[in-house]
Tab-separated table of C-alpha atoms in Angstrom:
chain	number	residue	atom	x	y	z
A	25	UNK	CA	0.000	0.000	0.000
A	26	UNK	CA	1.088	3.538	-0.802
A	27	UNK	CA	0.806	6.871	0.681
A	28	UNK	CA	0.763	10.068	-1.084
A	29	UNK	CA	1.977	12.983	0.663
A	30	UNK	CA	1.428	16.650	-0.304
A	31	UNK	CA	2.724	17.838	-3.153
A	32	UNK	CA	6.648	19.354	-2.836
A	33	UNK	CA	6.184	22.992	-4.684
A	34	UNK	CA	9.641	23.147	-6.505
A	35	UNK	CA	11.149	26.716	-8.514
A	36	UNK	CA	8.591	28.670	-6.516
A	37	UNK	CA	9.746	30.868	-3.118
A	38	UNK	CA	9.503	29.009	0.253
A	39	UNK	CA	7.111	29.793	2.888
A	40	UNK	CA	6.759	27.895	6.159
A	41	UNK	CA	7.590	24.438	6.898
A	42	UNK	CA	5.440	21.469	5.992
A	43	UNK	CA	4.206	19.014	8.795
A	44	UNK	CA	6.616	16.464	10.183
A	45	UNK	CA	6.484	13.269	7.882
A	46	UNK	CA	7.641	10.263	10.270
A	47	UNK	CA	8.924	6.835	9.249
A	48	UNK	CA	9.943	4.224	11.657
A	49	UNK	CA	13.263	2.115	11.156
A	50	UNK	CA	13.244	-0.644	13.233
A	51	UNK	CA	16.802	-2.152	14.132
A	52	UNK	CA	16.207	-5.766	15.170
A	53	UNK	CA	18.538	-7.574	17.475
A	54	UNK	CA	20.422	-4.262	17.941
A	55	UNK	CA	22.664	-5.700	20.604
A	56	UNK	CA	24.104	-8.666	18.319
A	57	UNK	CA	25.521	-5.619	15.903
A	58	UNK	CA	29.344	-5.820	15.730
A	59	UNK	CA	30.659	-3.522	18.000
A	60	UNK	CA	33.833	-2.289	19.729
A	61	UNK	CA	34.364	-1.302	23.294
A	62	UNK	CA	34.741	2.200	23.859
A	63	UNK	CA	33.936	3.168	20.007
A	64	UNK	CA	30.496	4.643	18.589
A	65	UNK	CA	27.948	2.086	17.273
A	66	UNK	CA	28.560	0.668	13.282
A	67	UNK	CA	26.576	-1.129	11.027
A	68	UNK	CA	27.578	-1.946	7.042
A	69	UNK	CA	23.541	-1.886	6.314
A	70	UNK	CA	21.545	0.420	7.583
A	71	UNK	CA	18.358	1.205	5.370
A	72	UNK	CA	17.024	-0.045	2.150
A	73	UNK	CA	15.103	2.236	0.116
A	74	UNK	CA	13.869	1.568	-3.448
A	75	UNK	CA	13.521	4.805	-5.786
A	76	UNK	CA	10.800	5.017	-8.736
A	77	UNK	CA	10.046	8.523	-9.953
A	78	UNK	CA	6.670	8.610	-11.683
A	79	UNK	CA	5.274	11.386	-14.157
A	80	UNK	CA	1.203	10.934	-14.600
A	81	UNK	CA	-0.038	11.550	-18.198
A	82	UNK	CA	-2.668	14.552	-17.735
A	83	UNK	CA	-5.210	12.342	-20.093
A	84	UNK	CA	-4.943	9.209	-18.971
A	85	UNK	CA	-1.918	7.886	-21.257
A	86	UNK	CA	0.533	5.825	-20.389
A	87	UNK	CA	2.880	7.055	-17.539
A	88	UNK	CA	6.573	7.961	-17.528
A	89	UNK	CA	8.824	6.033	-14.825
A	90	UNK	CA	12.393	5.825	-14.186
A	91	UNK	CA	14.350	4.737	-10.728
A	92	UNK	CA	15.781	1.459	-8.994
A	93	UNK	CA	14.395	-1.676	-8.971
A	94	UNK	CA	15.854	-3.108	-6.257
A	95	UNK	CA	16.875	-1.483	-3.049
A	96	UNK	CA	19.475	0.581	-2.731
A	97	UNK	CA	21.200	0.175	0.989
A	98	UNK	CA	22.939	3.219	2.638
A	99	UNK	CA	25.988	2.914	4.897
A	100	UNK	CA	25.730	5.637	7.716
A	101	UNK	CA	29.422	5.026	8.263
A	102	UNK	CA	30.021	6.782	4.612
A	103	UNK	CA	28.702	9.546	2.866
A	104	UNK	CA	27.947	7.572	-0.157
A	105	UNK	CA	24.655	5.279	-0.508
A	106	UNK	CA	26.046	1.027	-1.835
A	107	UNK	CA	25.604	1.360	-5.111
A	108	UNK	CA	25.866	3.773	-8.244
A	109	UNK	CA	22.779	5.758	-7.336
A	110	UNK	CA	24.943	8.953	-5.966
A	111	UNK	CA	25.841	10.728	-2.828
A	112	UNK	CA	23.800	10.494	0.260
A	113	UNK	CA	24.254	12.506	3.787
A	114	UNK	CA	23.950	10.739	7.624
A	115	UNK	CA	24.986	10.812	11.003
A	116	UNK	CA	28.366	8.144	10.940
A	117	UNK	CA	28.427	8.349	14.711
A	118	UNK	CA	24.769	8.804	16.165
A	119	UNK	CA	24.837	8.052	20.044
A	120	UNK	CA	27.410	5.325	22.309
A	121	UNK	CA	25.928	1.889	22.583
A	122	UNK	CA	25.970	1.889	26.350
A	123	UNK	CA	23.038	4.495	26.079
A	124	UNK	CA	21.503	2.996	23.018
A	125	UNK	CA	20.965	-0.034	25.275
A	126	UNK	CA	18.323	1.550	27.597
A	127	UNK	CA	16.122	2.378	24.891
A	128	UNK	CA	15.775	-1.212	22.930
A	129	UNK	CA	12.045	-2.860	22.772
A	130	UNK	CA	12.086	-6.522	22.780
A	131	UNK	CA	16.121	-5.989	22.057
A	132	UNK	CA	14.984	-3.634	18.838
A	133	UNK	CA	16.541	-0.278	18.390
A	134	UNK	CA	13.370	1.726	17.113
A	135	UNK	CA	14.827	4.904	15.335
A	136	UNK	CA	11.880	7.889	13.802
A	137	UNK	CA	12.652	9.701	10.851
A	138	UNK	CA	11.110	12.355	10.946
A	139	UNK	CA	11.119	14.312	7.311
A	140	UNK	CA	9.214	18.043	6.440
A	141	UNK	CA	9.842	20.267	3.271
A	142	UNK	CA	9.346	23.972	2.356
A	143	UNK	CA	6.042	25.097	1.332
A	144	UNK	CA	5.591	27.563	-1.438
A	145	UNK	CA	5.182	30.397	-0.045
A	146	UNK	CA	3.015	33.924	-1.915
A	147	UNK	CA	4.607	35.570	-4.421
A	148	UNK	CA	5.904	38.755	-2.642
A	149	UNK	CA	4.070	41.179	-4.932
A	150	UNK	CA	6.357	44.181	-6.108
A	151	UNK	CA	5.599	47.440	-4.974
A	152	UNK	CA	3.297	49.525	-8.106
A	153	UNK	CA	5.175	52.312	-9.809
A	154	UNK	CA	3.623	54.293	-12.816
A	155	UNK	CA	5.903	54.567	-15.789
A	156	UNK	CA	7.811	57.534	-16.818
A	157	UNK	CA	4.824	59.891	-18.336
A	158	UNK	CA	7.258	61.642	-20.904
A	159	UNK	CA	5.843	59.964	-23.884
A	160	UNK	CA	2.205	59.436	-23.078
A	161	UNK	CA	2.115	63.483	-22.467
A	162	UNK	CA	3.754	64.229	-25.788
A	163	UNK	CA	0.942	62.196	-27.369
A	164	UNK	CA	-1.365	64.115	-26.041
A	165	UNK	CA	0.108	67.061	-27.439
A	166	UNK	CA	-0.448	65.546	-30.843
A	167	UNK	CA	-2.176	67.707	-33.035
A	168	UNK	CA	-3.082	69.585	-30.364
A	169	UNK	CA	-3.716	72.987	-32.755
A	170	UNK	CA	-4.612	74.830	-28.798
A	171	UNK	CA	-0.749	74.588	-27.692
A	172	UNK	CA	0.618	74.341	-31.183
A	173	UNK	CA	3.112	76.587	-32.071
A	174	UNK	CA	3.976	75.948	-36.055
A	175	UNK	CA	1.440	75.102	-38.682
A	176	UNK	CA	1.796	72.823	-41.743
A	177	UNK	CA	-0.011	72.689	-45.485
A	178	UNK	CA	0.675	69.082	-46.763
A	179	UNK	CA	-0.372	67.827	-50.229
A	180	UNK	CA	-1.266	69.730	-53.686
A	181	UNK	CA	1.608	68.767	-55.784
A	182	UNK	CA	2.925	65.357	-55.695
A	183	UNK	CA	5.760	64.285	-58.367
A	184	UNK	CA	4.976	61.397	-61.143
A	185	UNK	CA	7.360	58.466	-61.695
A	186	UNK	CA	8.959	59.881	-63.960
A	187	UNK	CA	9.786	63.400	-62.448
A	188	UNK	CA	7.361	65.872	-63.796
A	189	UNK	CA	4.843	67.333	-61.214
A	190	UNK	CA	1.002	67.403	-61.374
A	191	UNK	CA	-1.655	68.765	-59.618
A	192	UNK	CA	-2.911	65.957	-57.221
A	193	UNK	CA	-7.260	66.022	-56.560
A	194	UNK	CA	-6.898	66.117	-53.323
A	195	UNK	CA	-7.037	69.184	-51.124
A	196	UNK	CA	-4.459	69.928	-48.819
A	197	UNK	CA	-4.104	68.680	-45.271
A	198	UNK	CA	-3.303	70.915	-42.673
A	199	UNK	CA	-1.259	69.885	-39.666
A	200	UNK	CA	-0.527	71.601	-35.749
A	201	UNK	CA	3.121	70.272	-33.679
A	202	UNK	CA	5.315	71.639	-31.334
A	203	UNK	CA	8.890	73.000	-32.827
A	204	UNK	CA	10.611	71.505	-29.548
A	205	UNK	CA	9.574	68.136	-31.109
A	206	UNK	CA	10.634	68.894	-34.280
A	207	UNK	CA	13.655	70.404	-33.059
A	208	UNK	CA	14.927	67.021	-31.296
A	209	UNK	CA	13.279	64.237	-34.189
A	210	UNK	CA	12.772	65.937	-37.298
A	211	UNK	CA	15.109	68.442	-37.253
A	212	UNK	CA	15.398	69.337	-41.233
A	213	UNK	CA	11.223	69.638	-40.736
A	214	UNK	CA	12.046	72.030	-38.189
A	215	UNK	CA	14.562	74.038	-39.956
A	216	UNK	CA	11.971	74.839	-42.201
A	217	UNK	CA	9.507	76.402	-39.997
A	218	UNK	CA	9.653	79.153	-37.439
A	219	UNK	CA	7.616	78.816	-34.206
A	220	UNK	CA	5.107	81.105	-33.984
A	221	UNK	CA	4.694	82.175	-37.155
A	222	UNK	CA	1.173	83.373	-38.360
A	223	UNK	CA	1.463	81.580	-42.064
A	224	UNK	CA	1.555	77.728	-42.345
A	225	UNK	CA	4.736	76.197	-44.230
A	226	UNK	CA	3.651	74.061	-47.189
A	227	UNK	CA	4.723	70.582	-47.713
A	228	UNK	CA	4.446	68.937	-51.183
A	229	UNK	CA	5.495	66.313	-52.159
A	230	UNK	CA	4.301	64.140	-49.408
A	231	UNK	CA	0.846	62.242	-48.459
A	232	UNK	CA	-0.803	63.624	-45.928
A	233	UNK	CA	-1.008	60.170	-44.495
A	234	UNK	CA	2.609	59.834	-44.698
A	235	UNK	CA	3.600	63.299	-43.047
A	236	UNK	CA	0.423	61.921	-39.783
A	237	UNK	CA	2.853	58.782	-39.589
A	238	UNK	CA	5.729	61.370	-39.025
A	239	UNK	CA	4.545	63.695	-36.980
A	240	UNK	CA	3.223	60.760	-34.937
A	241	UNK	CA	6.445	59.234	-34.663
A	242	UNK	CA	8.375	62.299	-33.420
A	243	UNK	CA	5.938	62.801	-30.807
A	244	UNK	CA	6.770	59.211	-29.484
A	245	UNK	CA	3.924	57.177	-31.221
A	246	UNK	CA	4.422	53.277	-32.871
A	247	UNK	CA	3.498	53.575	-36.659
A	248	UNK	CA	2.076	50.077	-37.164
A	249	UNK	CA	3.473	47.200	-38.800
A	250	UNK	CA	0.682	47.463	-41.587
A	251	UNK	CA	1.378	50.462	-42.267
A	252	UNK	CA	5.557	50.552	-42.518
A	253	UNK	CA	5.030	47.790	-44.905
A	254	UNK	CA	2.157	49.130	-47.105
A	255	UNK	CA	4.217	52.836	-47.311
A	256	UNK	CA	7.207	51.497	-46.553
A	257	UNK	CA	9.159	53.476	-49.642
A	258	UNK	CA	6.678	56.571	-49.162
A	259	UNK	CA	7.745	56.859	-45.073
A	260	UNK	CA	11.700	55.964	-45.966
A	261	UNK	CA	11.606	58.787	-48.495
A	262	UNK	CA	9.613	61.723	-45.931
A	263	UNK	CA	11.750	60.756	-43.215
A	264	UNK	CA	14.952	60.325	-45.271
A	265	UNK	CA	13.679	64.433	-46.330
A	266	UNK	CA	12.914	65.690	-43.034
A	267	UNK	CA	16.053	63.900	-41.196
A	268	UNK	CA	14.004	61.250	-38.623
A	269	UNK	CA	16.933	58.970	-39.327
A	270	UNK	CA	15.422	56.204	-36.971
A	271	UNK	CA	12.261	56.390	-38.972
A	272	UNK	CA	13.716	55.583	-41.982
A	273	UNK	CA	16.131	52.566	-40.718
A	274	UNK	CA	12.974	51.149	-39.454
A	275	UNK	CA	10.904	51.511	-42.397
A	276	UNK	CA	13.314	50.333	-44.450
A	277	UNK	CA	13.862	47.284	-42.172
A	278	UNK	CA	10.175	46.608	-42.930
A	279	UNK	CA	10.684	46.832	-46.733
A	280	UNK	CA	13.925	44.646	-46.221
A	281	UNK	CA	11.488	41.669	-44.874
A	282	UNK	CA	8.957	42.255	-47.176
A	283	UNK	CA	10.497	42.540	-50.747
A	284	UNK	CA	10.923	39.862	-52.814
A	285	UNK	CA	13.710	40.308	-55.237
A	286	UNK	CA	14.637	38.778	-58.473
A	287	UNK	CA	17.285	38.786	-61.047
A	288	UNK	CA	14.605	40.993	-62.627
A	289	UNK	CA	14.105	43.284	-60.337
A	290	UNK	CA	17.551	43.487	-58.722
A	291	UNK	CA	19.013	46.318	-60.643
A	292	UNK	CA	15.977	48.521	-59.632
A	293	UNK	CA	16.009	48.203	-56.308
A	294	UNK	CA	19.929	47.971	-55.065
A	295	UNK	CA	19.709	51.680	-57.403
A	296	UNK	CA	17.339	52.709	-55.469
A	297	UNK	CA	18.764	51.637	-52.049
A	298	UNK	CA	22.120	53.307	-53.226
A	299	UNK	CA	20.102	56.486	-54.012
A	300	UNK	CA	19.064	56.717	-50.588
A	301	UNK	CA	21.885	55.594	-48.961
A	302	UNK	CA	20.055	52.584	-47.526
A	303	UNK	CA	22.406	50.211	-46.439
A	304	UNK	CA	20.567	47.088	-45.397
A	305	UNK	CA	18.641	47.126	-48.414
A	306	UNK	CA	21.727	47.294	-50.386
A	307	UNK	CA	23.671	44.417	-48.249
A	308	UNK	CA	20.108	42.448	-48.612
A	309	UNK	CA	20.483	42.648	-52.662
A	310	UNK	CA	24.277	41.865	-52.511
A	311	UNK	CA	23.894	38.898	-50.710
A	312	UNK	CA	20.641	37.748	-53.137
A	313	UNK	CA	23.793	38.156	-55.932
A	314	UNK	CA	26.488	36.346	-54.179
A	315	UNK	CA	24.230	33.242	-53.138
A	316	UNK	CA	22.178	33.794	-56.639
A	317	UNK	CA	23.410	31.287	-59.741
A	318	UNK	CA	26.245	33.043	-61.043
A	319	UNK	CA	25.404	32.033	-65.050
A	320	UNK	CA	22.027	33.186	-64.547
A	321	UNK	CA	23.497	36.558	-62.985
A	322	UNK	CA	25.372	36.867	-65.853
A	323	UNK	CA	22.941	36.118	-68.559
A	324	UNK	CA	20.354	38.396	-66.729
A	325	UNK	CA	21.535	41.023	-64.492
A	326	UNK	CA	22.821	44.456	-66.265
A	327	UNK	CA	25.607	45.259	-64.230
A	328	UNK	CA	26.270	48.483	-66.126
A	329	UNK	CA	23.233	50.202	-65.553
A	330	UNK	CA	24.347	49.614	-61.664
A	331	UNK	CA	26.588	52.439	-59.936
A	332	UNK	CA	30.221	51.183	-60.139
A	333	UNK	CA	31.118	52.048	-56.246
A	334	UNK	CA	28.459	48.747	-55.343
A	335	UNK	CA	30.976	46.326	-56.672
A	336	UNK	CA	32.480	46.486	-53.442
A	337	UNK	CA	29.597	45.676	-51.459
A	338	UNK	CA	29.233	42.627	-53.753
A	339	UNK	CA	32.916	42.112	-53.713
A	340	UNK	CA	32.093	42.008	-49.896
A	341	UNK	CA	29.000	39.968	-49.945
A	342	UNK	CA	30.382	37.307	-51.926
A	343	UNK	CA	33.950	37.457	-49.217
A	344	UNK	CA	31.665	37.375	-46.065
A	345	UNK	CA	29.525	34.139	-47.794
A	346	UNK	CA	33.275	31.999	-47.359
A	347	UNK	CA	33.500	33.000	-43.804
A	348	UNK	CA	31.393	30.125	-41.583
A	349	UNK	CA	31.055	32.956	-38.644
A	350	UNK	CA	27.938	35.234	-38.997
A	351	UNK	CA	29.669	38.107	-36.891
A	352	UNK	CA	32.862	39.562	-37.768
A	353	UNK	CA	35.527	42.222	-35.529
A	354	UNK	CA	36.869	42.866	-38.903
A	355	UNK	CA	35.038	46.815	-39.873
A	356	UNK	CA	35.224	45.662	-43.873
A	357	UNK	CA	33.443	42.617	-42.922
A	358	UNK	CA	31.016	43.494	-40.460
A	359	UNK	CA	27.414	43.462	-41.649
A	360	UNK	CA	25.506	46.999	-41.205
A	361	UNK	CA	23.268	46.227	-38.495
A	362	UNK	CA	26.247	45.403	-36.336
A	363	UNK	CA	28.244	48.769	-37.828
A	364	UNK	CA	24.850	50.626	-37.124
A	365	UNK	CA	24.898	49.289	-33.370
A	366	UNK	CA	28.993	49.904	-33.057
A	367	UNK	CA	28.463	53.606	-34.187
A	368	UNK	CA	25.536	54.348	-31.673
A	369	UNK	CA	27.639	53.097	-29.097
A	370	UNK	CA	30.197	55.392	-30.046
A	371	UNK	CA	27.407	58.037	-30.279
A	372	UNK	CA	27.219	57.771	-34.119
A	373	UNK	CA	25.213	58.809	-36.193
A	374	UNK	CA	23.942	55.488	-38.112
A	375	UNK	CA	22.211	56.823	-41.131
A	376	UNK	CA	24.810	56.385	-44.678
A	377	UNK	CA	26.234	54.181	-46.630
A	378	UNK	CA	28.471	50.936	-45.046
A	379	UNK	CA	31.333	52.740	-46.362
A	380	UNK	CA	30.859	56.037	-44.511
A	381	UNK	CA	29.623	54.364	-41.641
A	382	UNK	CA	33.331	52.381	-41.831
A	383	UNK	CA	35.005	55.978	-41.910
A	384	UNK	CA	33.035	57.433	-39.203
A	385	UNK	CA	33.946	54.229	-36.748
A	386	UNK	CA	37.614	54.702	-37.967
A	387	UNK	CA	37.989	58.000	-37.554
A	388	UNK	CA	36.729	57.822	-33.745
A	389	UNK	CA	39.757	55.757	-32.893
A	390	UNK	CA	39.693	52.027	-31.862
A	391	UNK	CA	37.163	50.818	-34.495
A	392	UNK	CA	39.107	48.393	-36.143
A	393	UNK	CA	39.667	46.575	-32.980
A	394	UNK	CA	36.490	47.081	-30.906
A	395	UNK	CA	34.450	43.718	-31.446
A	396	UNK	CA	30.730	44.023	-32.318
């Protein structure tokens, strides 16, 4: 017959102490143990115990089990249990034999184990502290045309594909902010306003949907994913305009997960990325190339209707693909997220080209050596 205790709360914090579990060893014919005058009471066998651990399938499958068959016997004159089953602790030396004597029953040494765990004790709950309110106040100051101080005009004239402008049917938008956060997160927006000033500053070229995701942003708001990837190009181009540097590198990580490039289409887009000095999307086309058949990228890709200077970002691409290591100390070989991260460390800024963030590092001292 078994008896199942209460359950032993482990990985949680302790609380009190359970209620004393006791188990009875009997010794029988304790006086017949070998035994030297003068010296504390031996014995090579003291307790047999047989182990099975046993994990219960929640639905009634079959169980898990693991643990010792037969008995394992510890010796309390070692610190090790007979067998291979691992250390055990005891008491070598637990009273003299002359006083063991007076407590025998029917010439039976009756010893109680007595065994109690930790409960789990409550969670100590930490004290409540509101977050910093910086950024849910500037929110509120979004749009807010009361405390405004600068006025915008957004739409009108929007520029074709190929260049040439046109009238677009859409009125214009007009938009309230605060120069201060303009000043800090847009600042080429705010160079081109005053605050204060009586006549709004007109803004073409731009959505009016697009410039709301801006001014959002710089007053500490999360454009959604949707969004970034739907207007991904529209946001990386307003932001690459109006200087919101983080903006852009996160817009144009969007477009970096969501494009799907081709030998097509490659041309087109590593111009583009070069154009705008977007250096992930250019890495992200240069490693398409180096992994890419090479015939085919031959037959296919026009290589002189690509900027000459991006031969060595494939020259690079294609170097980096024979290294096994995915992270490099070497500044020629690092990828541009982990130049991006090594230059805001250094209080960098992390908007250009691989090549000028490479200079940047450099010329700050240490950058060839410092390990991303």
């Amino acid at each position: 017959m078994s008896t199942r205790l209460e359950p032993i709360q482990i990985g949680v914090p302790t609380g009190r102490l359970s209620d004393w579990v006791i188990a009875p060893l009997y010794f029988n014919e304790f006086a017949g143990l070998p035994t030297t005058k003068g010296e504390h009471v031996t014995t090579d066998e003291a307790i047999g115990v047989q182990f099975t651990f046993v994990v219960k399938h929640q639905n009634g499958g079959e169980d898990l089990s693991n643990g010792w068959i037969k008995p394992v016997k510890f010796a309390p004159t070692s610190s090790i249990a007979v067998g291979d089953v691992g250390p055990s602790k005891g008491y070598p030396n637990f009273a003299r034999r002359e006083k063991l004597m007076n407590y025998l029953v029917d010439g039976t040494l009756i010893v109680e184990v007595h065994m109690r765990t930790n409960k789990p004790g409550q969670q100590s709950a930490a004290p409540f502290v509101p977050e910093n309110p910086t950024f849910q106040n500037l929110l509120k100051d979004f749009c807010n045309d009361e405390t405004a101080d600068v006025k915008f005009e957004v739409g009108g004239t929007v520029e074709s594909a190929k260049g040439s402008r046109k009238r677009a049917n859409t009125p214009t938008t007009a938009f309230h902010a605060h120069h201060y956060a303009l000043r800090w997160n847009a600042p080429a927006l705010a160079d081109m306003c005053k605050p204060g000033d009586d006549s709004p500053t007109t803004i073409t070229n731009v959505r009016p949907e697009i410039f709301k995701h801006l001014l959002y942003y710089c007053y500490g708001g999360k454009i959604d994913k949707e969004d970034l990837q739907s207007d991904a190009k529209d946001i990386i181009e307003a932001a690459d305009r109006f200087g919101i540097v983080s903006l852009k590198l996160e817009a144009e990580a969007c477009f970096v997960d969501t494009v799907e490039l081709t030998l097509d289409n490659i041309v087109e887009i590593v111009t583009y990325a070069d154009s705008k000095n977007l250096a992930l999307l250019k890495e992200h086309c240069m490693d398409f190339l180096s992994s890419a058949n090479k015939i085919e990228v031959a037959k296919r890709v026009s290589f002189d209707d690509m900027p000459s200077r991006l031969v060595t970002d494939l020259m690079v691409a294609l170097a980096r693909s024979e290294i096994k290591s995915s992270v490099s100390v070497d500044l020629d070989l690092m990828r541009v997220s982990q130049l991006r991260k090594l230059a805001h460390e250094k209080g960098l800024s992390v908007d250009g080209s691989r090549e000028m963030l490479i200079n940047a590092i450099k010329e700050n001292g240490e950058g060839g050596e410092t390990e991303a």
